[in-house]
GROMACS .gro file of C-alpha atoms in nm:
model
  161
    1MET     CA    1   8.117   8.851  10.106
    2ARG     CA    2   7.978   9.102   9.857
    3ILE     CA    3   8.155   9.249   9.552
    4ASP     CA    4   8.053   9.527   9.312
    5LEU     CA    5   8.180   9.512   8.955
    6VAL     CA    6   8.141   9.729   8.648
    7LEU     CA    7   8.209   9.541   8.326
    8GLU     CA    8   8.210   9.661   7.968
    9LEU     CA    9   8.026   9.444   7.718
   10LEU     CA   10   7.991   9.455   7.344
   11ASP     CA   11   7.647   9.571   7.241
   12ALA     CA   12   7.562   9.238   7.081
   13PRO     CA   13   7.299   8.971   7.148
   14GLY     CA   14   7.400   8.715   7.411
   15GLN     CA   15   7.674   8.917   7.582
   16LEU     CA   16   7.482   8.963   7.908
   17LEU     CA   17   7.400   8.593   7.916
   18LYS     CA   18   7.772   8.510   7.881
   19VAL     CA   19   7.837   8.715   8.194
   20LEU     CA   20   7.556   8.559   8.394
   21GLU     CA   21   7.637   8.193   8.318
   22PRO     CA   22   7.965   8.168   8.519
   23ILE     CA   23   7.799   8.321   8.827
   24SER     CA   24   7.609   8.001   8.902
   25VAL     CA   25   7.907   7.782   8.805
   26PHE     CA   26   8.116   7.942   9.082
   27GLY     CA   27   7.834   7.934   9.339
   28ALA     CA   28   7.785   8.309   9.359
   29ASN     CA   29   7.455   8.489   9.395
   30LEU     CA   30   7.354   8.780   9.176
   31VAL     CA   31   7.220   9.060   9.397
   32THR     CA   32   7.190   9.338   9.140
   33VAL     CA   33   7.242   9.379   8.767
   34ILE     CA   34   7.212   9.717   8.599
   35HIS     CA   35   7.241   9.704   8.222
   36LYS     CA   36   7.190  10.033   8.041
   37ARG     CA   37   7.214   9.983   7.664
   38ASP     CA   38   7.152  10.354   7.605
   39TYR     CA   39   7.483  10.449   7.775
   40LYS     CA   40   7.754  10.328   7.540
   41ASN     CA   41   8.111  10.443   7.584
   42ASP     CA   42   8.339  10.580   7.310
   43SER     CA   43   8.421  10.229   7.189
   44GLY     CA   44   8.052  10.134   7.163
   45LYS     CA   45   8.056   9.908   7.469
   46VAL     CA   46   7.785   9.899   7.732
   47PRO     CA   47   7.864   9.928   8.104
   48VAL     CA   48   7.704   9.661   8.321
   49GLN     CA   49   7.702   9.692   8.699
   50LEU     CA   50   7.689   9.370   8.900
   51THR     CA   51   7.665   9.310   9.273
   52LEU     CA   52   7.753   8.955   9.368
   53GLU     CA   53   7.759   8.759   9.692
   54GLY     CA   54   7.957   8.447   9.768
   55GLU     CA   55   8.267   8.304   9.929
   56LEU     CA   56   8.584   8.509   9.872
   57GLU     CA   57   8.766   8.233   9.683
   58ASP     CA   58   8.464   8.170   9.460
   59LEU     CA   59   8.433   8.542   9.379
   60LYS     CA   60   8.806   8.560   9.295
   61LYS     CA   61   8.765   8.265   9.059
   62LEU     CA   62   8.461   8.431   8.905
   63VAL     CA   63   8.651   8.757   8.842
   64ASN     CA   64   8.934   8.556   8.684
   65LYS     CA   65   8.678   8.378   8.466
   66PHE     CA   66   8.533   8.710   8.350
   67GLU     CA   67   8.883   8.825   8.249
   68GLU     CA   68   8.953   8.489   8.084
   69LEU     CA   69   8.634   8.531   7.879
   70GLY     CA   70   8.760   8.870   7.763
   71PHE     CA   71   8.526   9.092   7.961
   72THR     CA   72   8.681   9.420   8.066
   73ILE     CA   73   8.640   9.495   8.436
   74ILE     CA   74   8.661   9.871   8.460
   75GLU     CA   75   8.573   9.899   8.827
   76MET     CA   76   8.577   9.665   9.126
   77ASP     CA   77   8.431   9.773   9.461
   78GLY     CA   78   8.451  10.137   9.358
   79ILE     CA   79   8.815  10.115   9.252
   80VAL     CA   80   8.876  10.200   8.888
   81LYS     CA   81   9.085   9.931   8.717
   82LYS     CA   82   9.093  10.061   8.358
   83GLU     CA   83   9.142  10.404   8.209
   84LYS     CA   84   9.093  10.532   7.857
   85VAL     CA   85   9.364  10.700   7.656
   86THR     CA   86   9.294  10.871   7.328
   87THR     CA   87   9.570  10.971   7.093
   88ILE     CA   88   9.599  11.108   6.742
   89PHE     CA   89   9.876  11.036   6.495
   90PHE     CA   90   9.915  11.279   6.205
   91GLY     CA   91  10.147  11.219   5.912
   92HIS     CA   92  10.209  10.936   5.671
   93VAL     CA   93  10.051  10.691   5.916
   94ILE     CA   94   9.986  10.414   5.660
   95ASP     CA   95  10.324  10.447   5.489
   96GLN     CA   96  10.497  10.419   5.826
   97ASP     CA   97  10.373  10.062   5.886
   98LEU     CA   98  10.052  10.118   6.075
   99ARG     CA   99  10.037   9.750   6.178
  100ASP     CA  100  10.376   9.777   6.347
  101SER     CA  101  10.263  10.085   6.543
  102MET     CA  102   9.945   9.912   6.663
  103ASP     CA  103  10.131   9.591   6.756
  104ARG     CA  104  10.391   9.784   6.955
  105ILE     CA  105  10.121   9.956   7.161
  106ASN     CA  106   9.926   9.632   7.213
  107GLU     CA  107  10.242   9.451   7.327
  108LEU     CA  108  10.247   9.659   7.644
  109GLU     CA  109  10.114   9.464   7.943
  110GLY     CA  110   9.766   9.576   8.049
  111VAL     CA  111   9.716   9.781   7.733
  112ASN     CA  112   9.469   9.721   7.448
  113ILE     CA  113   9.372   9.928   7.148
  114VAL     CA  114   8.992   9.917   7.153
  115ALA     CA  115   8.907  10.146   6.862
  116PHE     CA  116   9.083  10.293   6.563
  117ASP     CA  117   8.965  10.543   6.304
  118ILE     CA  118   9.162  10.684   6.017
  119LYS     CA  119   9.098  10.973   5.782
  120LEU     CA  120   9.278  10.946   5.452
  121ASN     CA  121   9.347  11.236   5.222
  122GLY     CA  122   9.475  11.075   4.904
  123GLU     CA  123   9.853  11.074   4.894
  124ASP     CA  124   9.870  11.353   5.152
  125LYS     CA  125   9.919  11.299   5.521
  126SER     CA  126   9.650  11.113   5.712
  127THR     CA  127   9.509  11.131   6.061
  128SER     CA  128   9.436  10.837   6.290
  129LEU     CA  129   9.241  10.845   6.615
  130ILE     CA  130   9.329  10.560   6.852
  131ASN     CA  131   9.134  10.470   7.167
  132ILE     CA  132   9.336  10.264   7.412
  133GLU     CA  133   9.228  10.087   7.730
  134VAL     CA  134   9.498  10.097   7.998
  135ASP     CA  135   9.537   9.940   8.343
  136VAL     CA  136   9.539  10.210   8.610
  137GLY     CA  137   9.890  10.345   8.662
  138LYS     CA  138  10.018  10.261   8.314
  139LYS     CA  139   9.916  10.576   8.125
  140GLN     CA  140  10.268  10.720   8.124
  141THR     CA  141  10.407  10.394   7.985
  142VAL     CA  142  10.160  10.421   7.696
  143PHE     CA  143  10.242  10.789   7.638
  144ASP     CA  144  10.615  10.706   7.634
  145LYS     CA  145  10.562  10.427   7.378
  146ILE     CA  146  10.344  10.653   7.160
  147ALA     CA  147  10.609  10.928   7.172
  148GLU     CA  148  10.880  10.675   7.078
  149ILE     CA  149  10.678  10.551   6.778
  150ALA     CA  150  10.591  10.904   6.667
  151GLU     CA  151  10.953  11.020   6.681
  152GLU     CA  152  11.081  10.711   6.500
  153LYS     CA  153  10.818  10.740   6.224
  154ASP     CA  154  10.815  11.120   6.196
  155LEU     CA  155  10.451  11.150   6.306
  156LEU     CA  156  10.290  11.431   6.499
  157VAL     CA  157  10.114  11.300   6.810
  158ILE     CA  158   9.840  11.459   7.019
  159ASN     CA  159   9.743  11.275   7.339
  160GLU     CA  160   9.430  11.296   7.551
  161VAL     CA  161   9.185  11.473   7.325
   0.00000   0.00000   0.00000
């Protein structure tokens, strides 16, 4: 059996090696690896395309191992598994318990905040840009949670910029 994967890796020394090591452990063969450091996504991660051959059960275990190691699989056999959501909060973001807002978004299953930027303007209102990685089909759940937080904390929200 053959499987095509697209993973996202941190642009840091040793990350590609961490991906390659489990392949031999699970008895799979690496057919192709395409690693393009010049093509970073919005969160600074590098996409890596892998084509692997092996027994179905071994490949399933290998995919589980990649997830266990914290690698994001954004595509498997041409099927997109992760989507990106970008949202902006405007208002007294810090004063409204920023940590609580981030935790509530991260508590959603299949949802991770991958990048966060904030622009402060003294005691005035601030702006935060949040990049979120979402399992396919869960975007509306994230938008609903963001709207709930924004309404509760009197923040203006702009999704999908």
